[in-house]
Coordinates of N, CA and C in Angstrom, one line a residue:
C1 N 8.4 12.4 16.0 CA 7.8 12.7 14.7 C 6.4 12.1 14.7
G2 N 5.5 13.1 14.5 CA 4.1 12.7 14.4 C 3.3 12.6 15.8
N3 N 4.0 12.9 16.9 CA 3.3 12.9 18.1 C 3.0 14.3 18.7
G4 N 3.3 15.3 17.9 CA 3.0 16.7 18.4 C 4.2 17.4 19.0
T5 N 5.3 16.7 19.1 CA 6.5 17.4 19.7 C 7.6 17.4 18.7
T6 N 8.7 18.1 19.1 CA 9.9 18.1 18.3 C 11.0 17.4 19.1
N7 N 10.6 16.8 20.2 CA 11.6 16.1 21.0 C 11.9 14.7 20.5
D8 N 13.1 14.2 20.7 CA 13.4 12.8 20.3 C 12.8 12.0 21.4
N9 N 12.2 10.8 20.9 CA 11.6 9.9 21.8 C 12.4 8.7 22.1
I10 N 12.5 8.3 23.3 CA 13.2 7.1 23.6 C 12.2 5.9 23.9
Y11 N 10.9 6.3 23.9 CA 9.8 5.3 24.1 C 8.9 5.4 22.9
F12 N 8.2 4.4 22.6 CA 7.2 4.4 21.6 C 6.1 5.4 22.0
A13 N 5.5 6.1 21.0 CA 4.4 7.1 21.3 C 3.4 6.9 20.1
Q14 N 2.2 6.9 20.5 CA 1.2 6.8 19.4 C 1.1 8.0 18.6
A15 N 1.0 7.9 17.3 CA 1.0 9.0 16.4 C -0.3 9.7 16.4
K16 N -0.3 11.1 16.2 CA -1.5 11.9 16.3 C -1.7 12.7 15.0
I17 N -3.0 13.1 14.8 CA -3.3 14.1 13.7 C -3.6 15.5 14.3
N18 N -3.8 15.5 15.6 CA -3.9 16.8 16.3 C -3.7 16.5 17.8
E19 N -3.8 17.5 18.6 CA -3.5 17.3 20.1 C -4.3 16.2 20.7
N20 N -5.5 16.0 20.3 CA -6.4 15.0 21.0 C -6.8 13.8 20.2
E21 N -6.4 13.7 18.9 CA -6.8 12.7 18.1 C -5.7 11.9 17.5
Y22 N -5.8 10.5 17.6 CA -4.7 9.7 17.1 C -5.0 9.2 15.7
I23 N -4.0 9.0 14.9 CA -4.1 8.4 13.6 C -4.5 6.9 13.7
Q24 N -5.5 6.5 12.9 CA -6.0 5.2 13.0 C -6.2 4.5 11.6
N25 N -6.4 3.2 11.7 CA -6.7 2.4 10.5 C -5.5 2.4 9.5
I26 N -4.3 2.4 10.0 CA -3.2 2.4 9.1 C -2.8 1.0 8.6
V27 N -2.6 0.9 7.3 CA -2.2 -0.4 6.7 C -0.8 -0.4 6.1
G28 N -0.2 0.7 6.0 CA 1.2 0.8 5.4 C 1.9 2.0 5.9
I29 N 3.2 1.9 6.0 CA 4.1 3.0 6.4 C 5.3 3.0 5.6
S30 N 5.9 4.2 5.5 CA 7.2 4.4 4.8 C 7.9 5.6 5.5
A31 N 9.2 5.5 5.6 CA 10.0 6.6 6.3 C 11.2 7.0 5.4
G32 N 11.4 8.3 5.4 CA 12.6 8.9 4.8 C 13.6 9.4 5.8
N33 N 14.4 10.3 5.4 CA 15.4 10.8 6.4 C 14.8 11.4 7.6
N34 N 13.9 12.3 7.4 CA 13.2 13.0 8.5 C 11.7 13.1 8.3
Q35 N 11.1 12.1 7.6 CA 9.7 12.1 7.3 C 9.1 10.7 7.5
V36 N 7.8 10.7 7.8 CA 7.1 9.4 7.9 C 5.8 9.6 7.2
Y37 N 5.4 8.5 6.5 CA 4.2 8.5 5.7 C 3.4 7.3 6.2
A38 N 2.0 7.5 6.3 CA 1.2 6.4 6.7 C 0.0 6.3 5.7
I39 N -0.3 5.1 5.3 CA -1.4 4.9 4.4 C -2.6 4.3 5.2
A40 N -3.7 4.9 5.1 CA -4.9 4.4 5.8 C -5.6 3.4 4.9
E41 N -6.4 2.6 5.6 CA -7.1 1.5 4.8 C -8.0 2.0 3.7
N42 N -8.4 3.3 3.7 CA -9.2 3.9 2.6 C -8.3 4.5 1.5
G43 N -7.0 4.4 1.6 CA -6.1 4.9 0.6 C -5.6 6.3 0.8
T44 N -6.1 6.9 1.9 CA -5.6 8.3 2.3 C -4.2 8.2 2.8
V45 N -3.4 9.2 2.5 CA -2.0 9.2 3.0 C -1.8 10.4 3.9
Y46 N -1.1 10.1 5.0 CA -0.8 11.1 6.0 C 0.7 11.2 6.1
S47 N 1.2 12.4 6.3 CA 2.7 12.6 6.4 C 3.0 13.6 7.5
T48 N 4.3 13.4 8.0 CA 4.8 14.2 9.1 C 6.3 14.3 9.0
G49 N 6.9 15.3 9.7 CA 8.3 15.4 9.7 C 8.8 16.7 9.1
K50 N 10.1 16.7 8.7 CA 10.7 17.9 8.0 C 10.2 17.9 6.6
D51 N 9.7 19.0 6.2 CA 9.1 19.2 4.8 C 10.2 19.7 3.8
N52 N 11.4 19.2 3.8 CA 12.4 19.7 2.9 C 11.9 19.5 1.5
Y53 N 12.0 20.5 0.7 CA 11.7 20.5 -0.7 C 10.2 20.2 -1.0
G54 N 9.4 20.3 0.0 CA 7.9 20.0 -0.1 C 7.7 18.5 -0.1
I55 N 8.6 17.7 0.4 CA 8.5 16.2 0.3 C 7.3 15.6 1.0
L56 N 6.7 16.4 1.9 CA 5.5 15.9 2.6 C 4.3 16.0 1.8
G57 N 4.3 16.8 0.7 CA 3.2 16.9 -0.2 C 2.0 17.7 0.4
L58 N 2.3 18.6 1.4 CA 1.3 19.3 2.1 C 1.1 20.8 1.6
G59 N 1.9 21.2 0.7 CA 1.7 22.5 0.1 C 2.5 23.6 0.9
N60 N 3.5 23.2 1.7 CA 4.3 24.1 2.4 C 5.7 23.5 2.6
S61 N 6.6 24.1 3.3 CA 7.9 23.6 3.5 C 8.4 23.8 4.9
S62 N 7.5 23.6 5.8 CA 7.9 23.7 7.2 C 7.8 22.4 8.0
R63 N 8.3 22.4 9.2 CA 8.3 21.1 10.0 C 6.9 20.9 10.4
I64 N 6.4 19.6 10.3 CA 5.1 19.3 10.7 C 5.2 18.3 11.8
N65 N 4.6 18.6 13.0 CA 4.7 17.7 14.2 C 3.6 16.7 14.4
Y66 N 2.5 16.9 13.6 CA 1.4 15.9 13.6 C 1.2 15.4 12.2
F67 N 0.7 14.2 12.1 CA 0.4 13.7 10.8 C -0.7 14.5 10.1
Q68 N -0.5 14.9 8.9 CA -1.5 15.7 8.1 C -1.8 14.9 6.8
R69 N -3.1 15.1 6.4 CA -3.5 14.4 5.2 C -2.9 15.1 3.9
M70 N -2.3 14.3 3.0 CA -1.8 14.8 1.8 C -3.0 15.1 0.8
A71 N -3.0 16.3 0.2 CA -4.0 16.7 -0.7 C -3.7 16.1 -2.1
K72 N -4.7 16.1 -3.0 CA -4.5 15.7 -4.4 C -4.4 14.2 -4.6
V73 N -4.1 13.4 -3.6 CA -3.9 12.0 -3.8 C -5.0 11.2 -3.1
K74 N -5.4 10.1 -3.7 CA -6.4 9.2 -3.0 C -6.2 7.8 -3.5
D75 N -6.7 6.8 -2.8 CA -6.6 5.4 -3.2 C -5.2 5.0 -3.3
I76 N -4.3 5.4 -2.4 CA -2.9 5.1 -2.5 C -2.6 3.7 -2.0
M77 N -1.8 2.9 -2.7 CA -1.5 1.6 -2.3 C -0.1 1.4 -1.8
Q78 N 0.8 2.3 -2.3 CA 2.2 2.2 -1.9 C 2.9 3.6 -1.9
V79 N 3.8 3.8 -0.9 CA 4.6 5.0 -0.8 C 6.1 4.6 -0.8
S80 N 6.9 5.2 -1.6 CA 8.3 5.0 -1.6 C 9.0 6.3 -1.4
V81 N 9.9 6.4 -0.5 CA 10.5 7.7 -0.2 C 12.1 7.6 -0.2
S82 N 12.7 8.7 -0.8 CA 14.1 8.7 -0.7 C 14.5 10.0 0.1
Q83 N 15.7 10.4 -0.1 CA 16.2 11.6 0.7 C 15.4 12.8 0.5
E84 N 15.0 13.1 -0.8 CA 14.3 14.4 -1.1 C 13.0 14.2 -1.9
T85 N 12.6 13.0 -2.2 CA 11.5 12.7 -3.1 C 10.6 11.6 -2.5
V86 N 9.3 11.8 -2.7 CA 8.3 10.7 -2.3 C 7.6 10.4 -3.6
T87 N 7.4 9.1 -3.8 CA 6.6 8.6 -5.0 C 5.5 7.7 -4.4
L88 N 4.3 8.0 -4.9 CA 3.1 7.3 -4.5 C 2.4 6.6 -5.6
L89 N 1.9 5.4 -5.4 CA 1.2 4.6 -6.4 C -0.3 4.4 -6.0
D90 N -1.2 4.8 -6.9 CA -2.6 4.7 -6.5 C -3.2 3.4 -7.1
A91 N -4.4 3.1 -6.7 CA -5.0 1.8 -7.0 C -5.3 1.7 -8.6
N92 N -5.2 2.8 -9.3 CA -5.4 2.7 -10.7 C -4.1 2.5 -11.5
G93 N -3.0 2.4 -10.7 CA -1.7 2.2 -11.4 C -1.1 3.5 -11.8
T94 N -1.6 4.7 -11.3 CA -1.0 6.0 -11.6 C 0.0 6.4 -10.5
V95 N 1.0 7.1 -11.0 CA 2.2 7.4 -10.1 C 2.1 8.9 -9.8
W96 N 2.4 9.3 -8.5 CA 2.4 10.6 -8.1 C 3.8 10.9 -7.4
N97 N 4.2 12.2 -7.5 CA 5.5 12.6 -6.9 C 5.3 13.9 -6.1
A98 N 6.1 14.1 -5.1 CA 6.3 15.4 -4.4 C 7.7 15.4 -3.9
G99 N 8.2 16.7 -3.7 CA 9.5 16.9 -3.2 C 10.4 17.4 -4.3
R100 N 11.7 17.1 -4.2 CA 12.7 17.6 -5.1 C 12.7 16.8 -6.4
N101 N 12.6 17.5 -7.5 CA 12.7 16.9 -8.9 C 14.1 16.8 -9.3
T102 N 14.9 16.0 -8.5 CA 16.3 15.9 -8.8 C 16.6 15.3 -10.2
S103 N 17.3 16.0 -11.0 CA 17.7 15.7 -12.4 C 16.5 15.4 -13.2
G104 N 15.3 16.0 -12.9 CA 14.1 15.9 -13.7 C 13.4 14.6 -13.6
V105 N 13.6 13.8 -12.5 CA 13.0 12.5 -12.4 C 11.5 12.4 -12.4
F106 N 10.8 13.5 -12.2 CA 9.3 13.5 -12.2 C 8.7 13.4 -13.6
S107 N 9.5 13.6 -14.6 CA 9.0 13.5 -16.0 C 7.6 14.2 -16.1
N108 N 7.6 15.5 -15.7 CA 6.3 16.2 -15.6 C 6.5 17.6 -15.8
S109 N 5.8 18.2 -16.8 CA 6.0 19.6 -17.1 C 5.4 20.4 -15.9
N110 N 4.5 19.9 -15.2 CA 4.0 20.6 -14.0 C 5.0 20.7 -12.9
A111 N 6.0 19.8 -12.9 CA 7.0 19.7 -11.9 C 8.1 20.7 -12.0
G112 N 8.1 21.5 -13.1 CA 9.2 22.4 -13.3 C 10.4 21.8 -13.8
S113 N 11.5 22.5 -13.8 CA 12.8 22.0 -14.3 C 13.5 21.1 -13.4
A114 N 14.6 20.5 -13.8 CA 15.4 19.7 -13.0 C 15.7 20.4 -11.7
N115 N 15.7 19.7 -10.6 CA 16.0 20.2 -9.3 C 15.0 21.2 -8.7
Y116 N 13.8 21.3 -9.4 CA 12.7 22.1 -8.9 C 12.0 21.3 -7.8
S117 N 11.4 22.0 -6.9 CA 10.7 21.3 -5.8 C 9.2 21.4 -6.0
N118 N 8.4 20.4 -5.7 CA 7.0 20.4 -5.6 C 6.5 20.2 -4.2
S119 N 5.7 21.2 -3.8 CA 5.2 21.1 -2.4 C 3.9 20.3 -2.3
T120 N 3.3 20.0 -3.5 CA 2.1 19.1 -3.5 C 2.4 18.1 -4.5
A121 N 1.6 17.0 -4.5 CA 1.9 15.9 -5.4 C 1.4 16.2 -6.8
Y122 N 2.1 15.7 -7.8 CA 1.7 15.8 -9.2 C 1.8 14.4 -9.8
Q123 N 1.0 14.1 -10.8 CA 1.1 12.9 -11.5 C 2.4 12.8 -12.3
M124 N 3.0 11.7 -12.3 CA 4.2 11.5 -13.1 C 3.7 11.1 -14.5
L125 N 4.2 11.9 -15.5 CA 3.8 11.8 -16.9 C 4.7 10.9 -17.7
Y126 N 4.1 10.1 -18.6 CA 4.9 9.3 -19.5 C 5.3 10.1 -20.7
S127 N 4.4 10.8 -21.2 CA 4.6 11.6 -22.4 C 3.6 12.7 -22.5
G128 N 4.1 14.0 -22.7 CA 3.2 15.1 -22.8 C 2.3 15.2 -21.6
T129 N 1.0 15.0 -21.8 CA 0.1 15.0 -20.7 C -0.5 13.7 -20.3
T130 N 0.2 12.6 -20.8 CA -0.3 11.2 -20.5 C 0.4 10.7 -19.2
P131 N -0.4 10.4 -18.2 CA 0.2 9.8 -17.0 C 0.7 8.4 -17.2
F132 N 1.6 7.9 -16.4 CA 2.0 6.5 -16.4 C 0.7 5.7 -16.0
S133 N 0.5 4.5 -16.5 CA -0.6 3.7 -16.1 C -0.1 2.3 -16.0
E134 N -1.0 1.5 -15.4 CA -0.7 0.0 -15.2 C 0.6 -0.2 -14.4
V135 N 1.0 0.7 -13.6 CA 2.2 0.5 -12.7 C 1.8 -0.4 -11.5
K136 N 2.6 -1.4 -11.2 CA 2.3 -2.3 -10.1 C 3.1 -2.0 -8.9
E137 N 4.3 -1.4 -9.1 CA 5.2 -1.1 -7.9 C 6.1 0.1 -8.2
V138 N 6.5 0.8 -7.2 CA 7.4 2.0 -7.4 C 8.6 1.8 -6.4
A139 N 9.7 2.3 -6.8 CA 10.9 2.4 -5.9 C 11.6 3.7 -6.2
T140 N 11.9 4.4 -5.1 CA 12.5 5.8 -5.2 C 13.9 5.8 -4.6
G141 N 14.9 6.3 -5.3 CA 16.2 6.5 -4.8 C 16.6 7.9 -5.0
Y142 N 17.8 8.3 -4.6 CA 18.2 9.7 -4.8 C 18.5 9.9 -6.3
G143 N 17.7 10.7 -6.9 CA 17.8 11.1 -8.3 C 17.3 10.0 -9.3
N144 N 16.5 9.1 -8.8 CA 15.9 8.1 -9.7 C 14.6 7.5 -9.1
I145 N 13.7 7.1 -10.0 CA 12.5 6.5 -9.7 C 12.3 5.3 -10.6
I146 N 12.0 4.1 -10.1 CA 11.9 2.9 -10.9 C 10.4 2.5 -10.8
L147 N 9.8 2.2 -11.9 CA 8.4 1.8 -12.0 C 8.4 0.3 -12.6
L148 N 7.6 -0.5 -11.9 CA 7.3 -1.9 -12.4 C 5.9 -1.8 -13.0
K149 N 5.8 -2.1 -14.3 CA 4.5 -2.0 -15.0 C 4.0 -3.4 -15.3
E150 N 2.7 -3.5 -15.5 CA 2.0 -4.7 -16.0 C 2.6 -5.2 -17.3
K151 N 2.8 -6.4 -17.4 CA 3.2 -7.0 -18.7 C 2.0 -7.0 -19.7
K152 N 2.3 -6.5 -20.9 CA 1.2 -6.5 -21.9 C 1.3 -7.6 -22.8

């Protein structure tokens, strides 16, 4: 996963973004069933693996063998992934989601109805068009997302 092949590896292999270039400056990682996410020191997120339900946030739903940069998100501080959903937290305390909207957990009119899939990341909305803010931490499970907010 992430080294350009579909083979199982029995040895460690350095992750790549293309045939000749390795992914660098990674400060955080998160893994799902068949996906891996890497956060670069500048807040860019890269993903690779099986793109079931668009969970890689790359705008398609195919298997990705190299790490690719997720569009629409920046300044990401945390990535939490479950079986079919990924949740990202940016430096402003805004929450983003991609993948399967199991039971409507995305709370977002852009995300479609319950069990609809997003192949790119969308902001998680608190009410109407207002995104969640002041979130400190996210946790994603199957059919649920938990947000820890700043105390007011």
